mmCIF file with all atom_site columns, C-alpha atoms in Angstrom:
data_model
loop_
_atom_site.group_PDB
_atom_site.id
_atom_site.type_symbol
_atom_site.label_atom_id
_atom_site.label_alt_id
_atom_site.label_comp_id
_atom_site.label_asym_id
_atom_site.label_entity_id
_atom_site.label_seq_id
_atom_site.pdbx_PDB_ins_code
_atom_site.Cartn_x
_atom_site.Cartn_y
_atom_site.Cartn_z
_atom_site.occupancy
_atom_site.B_iso_or_equiv
_atom_site.pdbx_formal_charge
_atom_site.auth_seq_id
_atom_site.auth_comp_id
_atom_site.auth_asym_id
_atom_site.auth_atom_id
_atom_site.pdbx_PDB_model_num
ATOM 1   C CA . MET A 1 1   ? -23.251 12.551  12.741  1.00 38.00 ? 165 MET A CA 1
ATOM 2   C CA . VAL A 1 2   ? -21.087 9.753   14.126  1.00 41.00 ? 166 VAL A CA 1
ATOM 3   C CA . ASN A 1 3   ? -19.099 7.624   11.697  1.00 44.00 ? 167 ASN A CA 1
ATOM 4   C CA . ASN A 1 4   ? -18.623 4.167   13.232  1.00 44.00 ? 168 ASN A CA 1
ATOM 5   C CA . PHE A 1 5   ? -15.949 3.305   10.675  1.00 43.00 ? 169 PHE A CA 1
ATOM 6   C CA . GLN A 1 6   ? -13.644 6.258   11.331  1.00 44.00 ? 170 GLN A CA 1
ATOM 7   C CA . ARG A 1 7   ? -10.289 5.565   12.973  1.00 52.00 ? 171 ARG A CA 1
ATOM 8   C CA . GLU A 1 8   ? -10.479 6.388   16.674  1.00 60.00 ? 172 GLU A CA 1
ATOM 9   C CA . GLY A 1 9   ? -8.778  9.665   17.560  1.00 59.00 ? 173 GLY A CA 1
ATOM 10  C CA . SER A 1 10  ? -8.446  10.878  13.973  1.00 54.00 ? 174 SER A CA 1
ATOM 11  C CA . VAL A 1 11  ? -9.875  13.921  12.243  1.00 57.00 ? 175 VAL A CA 1
ATOM 12  C CA . SER A 1 12  ? -10.881 11.734  9.283   1.00 60.00 ? 176 SER A CA 1
ATOM 13  C CA . ASN A 1 13  ? -9.789  8.553   7.552   1.00 66.00 ? 177 ASN A CA 1
ATOM 14  C CA . ALA A 1 14  ? -8.572  10.665  4.614   1.00 72.00 ? 178 ALA A CA 1
ATOM 15  C CA . HIS A 1 15  ? -6.393  12.616  7.052   1.00 80.00 ? 179 HIS A CA 1
ATOM 16  C CA . VAL A 1 16  ? -4.934  9.361   8.423   1.00 87.00 ? 180 VAL A CA 1
ATOM 17  C CA . GLY A 1 17  ? -4.176  8.223   4.872   1.00 89.00 ? 181 GLY A CA 1
ATOM 18  C CA . ARG A 1 18  ? -2.421  11.466  3.927   1.00 94.00 ? 182 ARG A CA 1
ATOM 19  C CA . GLU A 1 19  ? -0.290  11.372  7.072   1.00 96.00 ? 183 GLU A CA 1
ATOM 20  C CA . PHE A 1 20  ? 0.697   7.783   6.317   1.00 97.00 ? 184 PHE A CA 1
ATOM 21  C CA . GLU A 1 21  ? 1.663   8.768   2.749   1.00 97.00 ? 185 GLU A CA 1
ATOM 22  C CA . LEU A 1 22  ? 3.963   11.440  4.216   1.00 97.00 ? 186 LEU A CA 1
ATOM 23  C CA . GLU A 1 23  ? 5.569   8.828   6.486   1.00 97.00 ? 187 GLU A CA 1
ATOM 24  C CA . ALA A 1 24  ? 6.137   6.563   3.480   1.00 98.00 ? 188 ALA A CA 1
ATOM 25  C CA . GLN A 1 25  ? 7.578   9.473   1.514   1.00 98.00 ? 189 GLN A CA 1
ATOM 26  C CA . ASN A 1 26  ? 9.990   10.204  4.389   1.00 97.00 ? 190 ASN A CA 1
ATOM 27  C CA . TYR A 1 27  ? 10.999  6.546   4.614   1.00 97.00 ? 191 TYR A CA 1
ATOM 28  C CA . PHE A 1 28  ? 11.924  6.413   0.928   1.00 98.00 ? 192 PHE A CA 1
ATOM 29  C CA . LYS A 1 29  ? 13.775  9.737   1.133   1.00 97.00 ? 193 LYS A CA 1
ATOM 30  C CA . HIS A 1 30  ? 15.847  8.927   4.223   1.00 96.00 ? 194 HIS A CA 1
ATOM 31  C CA . LYS A 1 31  ? 16.274  5.139   4.002   1.00 95.00 ? 195 LYS A CA 1
ATOM 32  C CA . ARG A 1 32  ? 16.391  4.544   0.243   1.00 96.00 ? 196 ARG A CA 1
ATOM 33  C CA . SER A 1 33  ? 17.515  8.004   -0.941  1.00 97.00 ? 197 SER A CA 1
ATOM 34  C CA . VAL A 1 34  ? 14.548  8.244   -3.319  1.00 98.00 ? 198 VAL A CA 1
ATOM 35  C CA . GLU A 1 35  ? 12.523  11.440  -3.731  1.00 98.00 ? 199 GLU A CA 1
ATOM 36  C CA . LEU A 1 36  ? 8.896   10.535  -4.390  1.00 98.00 ? 200 LEU A CA 1
ATOM 37  C CA . ARG A 1 37  ? 6.163   12.861  -5.614  1.00 98.00 ? 201 ARG A CA 1
ATOM 38  C CA . ARG A 1 38  ? 2.594   12.704  -4.419  1.00 95.00 ? 202 ARG A CA 1
ATOM 39  C CA . PRO A 1 39  ? 0.434   11.993  -6.202  1.00 97.00 ? 203 PRO A CA 1
ATOM 40  C CA . TYR A 1 40  ? 2.152   10.382  -9.190  1.00 98.00 ? 204 TYR A CA 1
ATOM 41  C CA . ARG A 1 41  ? 0.381   9.593   -12.464 1.00 98.00 ? 205 ARG A CA 1
ATOM 42  C CA . VAL A 1 42  ? 1.267   6.952   -15.030 1.00 98.00 ? 206 VAL A CA 1
ATOM 43  C CA . PRO A 1 43  ? -0.670  5.514   -17.964 1.00 97.00 ? 207 PRO A CA 1
ATOM 44  C CA . VAL A 1 44  ? -2.103  2.051   -17.262 1.00 98.00 ? 208 VAL A CA 1
ATOM 45  C CA . GLY A 1 45  ? -4.107  -0.408  -19.307 1.00 95.00 ? 209 GLY A CA 1
ATOM 46  C CA . LEU A 1 46  ? -4.343  -3.886  -20.748 1.00 93.00 ? 210 LEU A CA 1
ATOM 47  C CA . SER A 1 47  ? -3.756  -2.598  -24.264 1.00 89.00 ? 211 SER A CA 1
ATOM 48  C CA . ALA A 1 48  ? -0.515  -0.942  -25.356 1.00 84.00 ? 212 ALA A CA 1
ATOM 49  C CA . THR A 1 49  ? -2.518  1.483   -27.485 1.00 89.00 ? 213 THR A CA 1
ATOM 50  C CA . ASP A 1 50  ? -5.379  2.340   -25.127 1.00 92.00 ? 214 ASP A CA 1
ATOM 51  C CA . ARG A 1 51  ? -4.125  3.520   -21.760 1.00 95.00 ? 215 ARG A CA 1
ATOM 52  C CA . LYS A 1 52  ? -5.493  5.913   -19.168 1.00 96.00 ? 216 LYS A CA 1
ATOM 53  C CA . ASP A 1 53  ? -3.631  7.859   -16.481 1.00 97.00 ? 217 ASP A CA 1
ATOM 54  C CA . ARG A 1 54  ? -3.879  6.363   -12.991 1.00 98.00 ? 218 ARG A CA 1
ATOM 55  C CA . GLU A 1 55  ? -2.925  8.288   -9.896  1.00 98.00 ? 219 GLU A CA 1
ATOM 56  C CA . PHE A 1 56  ? -0.698  6.350   -7.492  1.00 99.00 ? 220 PHE A CA 1
ATOM 57  C CA . ASP A 1 57  ? -0.082  7.640   -3.962  1.00 98.00 ? 221 ASP A CA 1
ATOM 58  C CA . LEU A 1 58  ? 3.649   8.157   -4.535  1.00 99.00 ? 222 LEU A CA 1
ATOM 59  C CA . GLY A 1 59  ? 6.043   7.717   -7.408  1.00 99.00 ? 223 GLY A CA 1
ATOM 60  C CA . SER A 1 60  ? 9.145   8.723   -9.295  1.00 98.00 ? 224 SER A CA 1
ATOM 61  C CA . SER A 1 61  ? 10.435  8.484   -12.835 1.00 97.00 ? 225 SER A CA 1
ATOM 62  C CA . GLU A 1 62  ? 14.074  8.284   -11.705 1.00 97.00 ? 226 GLU A CA 1
ATOM 63  C CA . PRO A 1 63  ? 14.338  5.707   -10.339 1.00 98.00 ? 227 PRO A CA 1
ATOM 64  C CA . PRO A 1 64  ? 11.034  4.418   -11.731 1.00 98.00 ? 228 PRO A CA 1
ATOM 65  C CA . ILE A 1 65  ? 8.923   3.423   -8.724  1.00 98.00 ? 229 ILE A CA 1
ATOM 66  C CA . LEU A 1 66  ? 5.221   3.389   -7.841  1.00 99.00 ? 230 LEU A CA 1
ATOM 67  C CA . VAL A 1 67  ? 3.973   3.213   -4.256  1.00 99.00 ? 231 VAL A CA 1
ATOM 68  C CA . GLU A 1 68  ? 0.490   2.603   -2.910  1.00 98.00 ? 232 GLU A CA 1
ATOM 69  C CA . CYS A 1 69  ? 0.061   3.342   0.808   1.00 98.00 ? 233 CYS A CA 1
ATOM 70  C CA . LYS A 1 70  ? -2.527  1.633   3.014   1.00 98.00 ? 234 LYS A CA 1
ATOM 71  C CA . SER A 1 71  ? -2.873  2.362   6.729   1.00 97.00 ? 235 SER A CA 1
ATOM 72  C CA . HIS A 1 72  ? -5.628  -0.183  7.304   1.00 97.00 ? 236 HIS A CA 1
ATOM 73  C CA . THR A 1 73  ? -6.055  -2.115  10.547  1.00 96.00 ? 237 THR A CA 1
ATOM 74  C CA . TRP A 1 74  ? -7.857  -5.214  11.760  1.00 97.00 ? 238 TRP A CA 1
ATOM 75  C CA . THR A 1 75  ? -11.420 -4.503  12.924  1.00 96.00 ? 239 THR A CA 1
ATOM 76  C CA . LYS A 1 76  ? -11.931 -3.693  16.620  1.00 93.00 ? 240 LYS A CA 1
ATOM 77  C CA . SER A 1 77  ? -13.153 -7.243  17.195  1.00 94.00 ? 241 SER A CA 1
ATOM 78  C CA . GLY A 1 78  ? -10.084 -8.680  15.428  1.00 94.00 ? 242 GLY A CA 1
ATOM 79  C CA . ASN A 1 79  ? -11.838 -9.675  12.243  1.00 95.00 ? 243 ASN A CA 1
ATOM 80  C CA . VAL A 1 80  ? -10.562 -9.265  8.700   1.00 96.00 ? 244 VAL A CA 1
ATOM 81  C CA . PRO A 1 81  ? -11.417 -5.845  7.245   1.00 97.00 ? 245 PRO A CA 1
ATOM 82  C CA . SER A 1 82  ? -12.704 -7.436  4.030   1.00 96.00 ? 246 SER A CA 1
ATOM 83  C CA . ALA A 1 83  ? -13.611 -4.158  2.300   1.00 96.00 ? 247 ALA A CA 1
ATOM 84  C CA . LYS A 1 84  ? -10.075 -2.898  2.939   1.00 96.00 ? 248 LYS A CA 1
ATOM 85  C CA . ILE A 1 85  ? -8.564  -6.113  1.564   1.00 98.00 ? 249 ILE A CA 1
ATOM 86  C CA . THR A 1 86  ? -10.531 -5.472  -1.635  1.00 98.00 ? 250 THR A CA 1
ATOM 87  C CA . VAL A 1 87  ? -8.716  -2.124  -1.891  1.00 98.00 ? 251 VAL A CA 1
ATOM 88  C CA . TRP A 1 88  ? -5.370  -3.954  -1.597  1.00 98.00 ? 252 TRP A CA 1
ATOM 89  C CA . ASN A 1 89  ? -6.463  -6.304  -4.384  1.00 98.00 ? 253 ASN A CA 1
ATOM 90  C CA . GLU A 1 90  ? -7.334  -3.285  -6.516  1.00 98.00 ? 254 GLU A CA 1
ATOM 91  C CA . ALA A 1 91  ? -3.834  -1.893  -5.920  1.00 98.00 ? 255 ALA A CA 1
ATOM 92  C CA . MET A 1 92  ? -2.373  -5.195  -7.166  1.00 98.00 ? 256 MET A CA 1
ATOM 93  C CA . PHE A 1 93  ? -4.535  -4.998  -10.274 1.00 98.00 ? 257 PHE A CA 1
ATOM 94  C CA . PHE A 1 94  ? -3.295  -1.491  -11.083 1.00 98.00 ? 258 PHE A CA 1
ATOM 95  C CA . PHE A 1 95  ? 0.312   -2.533  -10.399 1.00 98.00 ? 259 PHE A CA 1
ATOM 96  C CA . SER A 1 96  ? -0.164  -5.312  -12.964 1.00 97.00 ? 260 SER A CA 1
ATOM 97  C CA . LEU A 1 97  ? -1.350  -2.737  -15.531 1.00 97.00 ? 261 LEU A CA 1
ATOM 98  C CA . ALA A 1 98  ? 1.449   -0.226  -14.910 1.00 97.00 ? 262 ALA A CA 1
ATOM 99  C CA . PRO A 1 99  ? 4.508   -0.047  -17.182 1.00 96.00 ? 263 PRO A CA 1
ATOM 100 C CA . GLU A 1 100 ? 7.012   -2.829  -16.440 1.00 95.00 ? 264 GLU A CA 1
ATOM 101 C CA . LYS A 1 101 ? 9.922   -0.424  -15.963 1.00 97.00 ? 265 LYS A CA 1
ATOM 102 C CA . TYR A 1 102 ? 8.486   0.653   -12.591 1.00 98.00 ? 266 TYR A CA 1
ATOM 103 C CA . SER A 1 103 ? 9.277   -1.017  -9.290  1.00 97.00 ? 267 SER A CA 1
ATOM 104 C CA . LYS A 1 104 ? 6.050   -1.382  -7.337  1.00 98.00 ? 268 LYS A CA 1
ATOM 105 C CA . VAL A 1 105 ? 5.582   -1.212  -3.582  1.00 98.00 ? 269 VAL A CA 1
ATOM 106 C CA . LEU A 1 106 ? 2.540   -1.735  -1.381  1.00 99.00 ? 270 LEU A CA 1
ATOM 107 C CA . PHE A 1 107 ? 3.506   0.178   1.776   1.00 99.00 ? 271 PHE A CA 1
ATOM 108 C CA . VAL A 1 108 ? 1.198   -0.792  4.650   1.00 98.00 ? 272 VAL A CA 1
ATOM 109 C CA . LEU A 1 109 ? 0.780   -0.081  8.339   1.00 98.00 ? 273 LEU A CA 1
ATOM 110 C CA . ARG A 1 110 ? 2.006   -2.932  10.526  1.00 98.00 ? 274 ARG A CA 1
ATOM 111 C CA . HIS A 1 111 ? -0.985  -4.017  12.606  1.00 98.00 ? 275 HIS A CA 1
ATOM 112 C CA . PHE A 1 112 ? -0.698  -7.214  14.646  1.00 97.00 ? 276 PHE A CA 1
ATOM 113 C CA . ASN A 1 113 ? -3.685  -9.348  15.625  1.00 97.00 ? 277 ASN A CA 1
ATOM 114 C CA . ASP A 1 114 ? -3.026  -11.280 18.844  1.00 96.00 ? 278 ASP A CA 1
ATOM 115 C CA . LYS A 1 115 ? -5.956  -13.637 18.245  1.00 94.00 ? 279 LYS A CA 1
ATOM 116 C CA . ARG A 1 116 ? -4.664  -14.623 14.801  1.00 95.00 ? 280 ARG A CA 1
ATOM 117 C CA . GLY A 1 117 ? -0.950  -14.345 15.577  1.00 97.00 ? 281 GLY A CA 1
ATOM 118 C CA . GLU A 1 118 ? -0.129  -12.373 12.439  1.00 98.00 ? 282 GLU A CA 1
ATOM 119 C CA . THR A 1 119 ? -0.083  -8.906  10.965  1.00 98.00 ? 283 THR A CA 1
ATOM 120 C CA . LEU A 1 120 ? -2.615  -7.741  8.408   1.00 98.00 ? 284 LEU A CA 1
ATOM 121 C CA . ALA A 1 121 ? 0.100   -7.809  5.733   1.00 98.00 ? 285 ALA A CA 1
ATOM 122 C CA . GLU A 1 122 ? 1.050   -11.388 6.649   1.00 98.00 ? 286 GLU A CA 1
ATOM 123 C CA . TYR A 1 123 ? -2.622  -12.354 6.432   1.00 98.00 ? 287 TYR A CA 1
ATOM 124 C CA . TYR A 1 124 ? -2.880  -10.688 3.021   1.00 98.00 ? 288 TYR A CA 1
ATOM 125 C CA . VAL A 1 125 ? 0.185   -12.458 1.636   1.00 98.00 ? 289 VAL A CA 1
ATOM 126 C CA . ARG A 1 126 ? -0.971  -15.825 3.020   1.00 97.00 ? 290 ARG A CA 1
ATOM 127 C CA . ASN A 1 127 ? -4.469  -15.552 1.559   1.00 98.00 ? 291 ASN A CA 1
ATOM 128 C CA . HIS A 1 128 ? -3.982  -13.325 -1.478  1.00 98.00 ? 292 HIS A CA 1
ATOM 129 C CA . GLY A 1 129 ? -0.352  -13.907 -2.476  1.00 97.00 ? 293 GLY A CA 1
ATOM 130 C CA . HIS A 1 130 ? -1.549  -15.388 -5.756  1.00 97.00 ? 294 HIS A CA 1
ATOM 131 C CA . LEU A 1 131 ? -2.816  -11.898 -6.701  1.00 98.00 ? 295 LEU A CA 1
ATOM 132 C CA . ILE A 1 132 ? 0.515   -10.143 -6.096  1.00 98.00 ? 296 ILE A CA 1
ATOM 133 C CA . PRO A 1 133 ? 2.231   -9.514  -9.448  1.00 97.00 ? 297 PRO A CA 1
ATOM 134 C CA . ASP A 1 134 ? 5.883   -10.410 -9.970  1.00 95.00 ? 298 ASP A CA 1
ATOM 135 C CA . GLY A 1 135 ? 8.175   -7.611  -8.885  1.00 94.00 ? 299 GLY A CA 1
ATOM 136 C CA . VAL A 1 136 ? 5.841   -6.111  -6.258  1.00 98.00 ? 300 VAL A CA 1
ATOM 137 C CA . GLU A 1 137 ? 7.202   -5.581  -2.753  1.00 98.00 ? 301 GLU A CA 1
ATOM 138 C CA . VAL A 1 138 ? 4.893   -5.562  0.263   1.00 98.00 ? 302 VAL A CA 1
ATOM 139 C CA . LEU A 1 139 ? 6.435   -3.551  3.083   1.00 98.00 ? 303 LEU A CA 1
ATOM 140 C CA . GLU A 1 140 ? 4.918   -3.013  6.516   1.00 98.00 ? 304 GLU A CA 1
ATOM 141 C CA . TYR A 1 141 ? 5.795   0.011   8.633   1.00 98.00 ? 305 TYR A CA 1
ATOM 142 C CA . ASP A 1 142 ? 5.298   0.294   12.387  1.00 96.00 ? 306 ASP A CA 1
ATOM 143 C CA . GLY A 1 143 ? 6.194   3.971   12.772  1.00 92.00 ? 307 GLY A CA 1
ATOM 144 C CA . GLU A 1 144 ? 9.909   3.277   13.085  1.00 92.00 ? 308 GLU A CA 1
ATOM 145 C CA . GLU A 1 145 ? 10.967  0.202   11.147  1.00 94.00 ? 309 GLU A CA 1
ATOM 146 C CA . VAL A 1 146 ? 10.046  -1.381  7.839   1.00 95.00 ? 310 VAL A CA 1
ATOM 147 C CA . ASN A 1 147 ? 9.668   -5.129  7.378   1.00 95.00 ? 311 ASN A CA 1
ATOM 148 C CA . GLN A 1 148 ? 9.526   -6.789  3.955   1.00 96.00 ? 312 GLN A CA 1
ATOM 149 C CA . VAL A 1 149 ? 6.605   -9.219  3.885   1.00 96.00 ? 313 VAL A CA 1
ATOM 150 C CA . TRP A 1 150 ? 6.698   -9.984  0.145   1.00 95.00 ? 314 TRP A CA 1
ATOM 151 C CA . PRO A 1 151 ? 8.557   -11.390 -1.602  1.00 92.00 ? 315 PRO A CA 1
ATOM 152 C CA . ARG A 1 152 ? 9.283   -13.794 1.224   1.00 77.00 ? 316 ARG A CA 1
ATOM 153 C CA . GLN A 1 153 ? 12.907  -13.854 2.288   1.00 63.00 ? 317 GLN A CA 1
#
């Protein structure tokens, strides 16, 4: 059975995601001197008395940090991957429900769209910046370097 939505050249999309999480974990270890565990669970919820554990891709209690990793790309035809953007919005929702003591990072693959003249992360910030909670960083990674997209510098 052929899956038309699977990343070209990959074993599976889940495999691509796990590999990207490992790259993020290495970035934090070598560039920020932070050891992150995967997965990392913290209690989240709107109520202080009724919380449920949520599994984040990466995290640490010391220093307190939560990381969600997304290796999404523009569609082959250069269109917005709207279902993937919904997943980014969900990550922002869970960041907003996580304990305040945690730093929060959305760590995404840098994917440039020539037709639009921007990366997927830049598109997200431009169109969905109002959904990004205070204190969340959006970082894009191209395989070598990391660029901070949010907060704007």
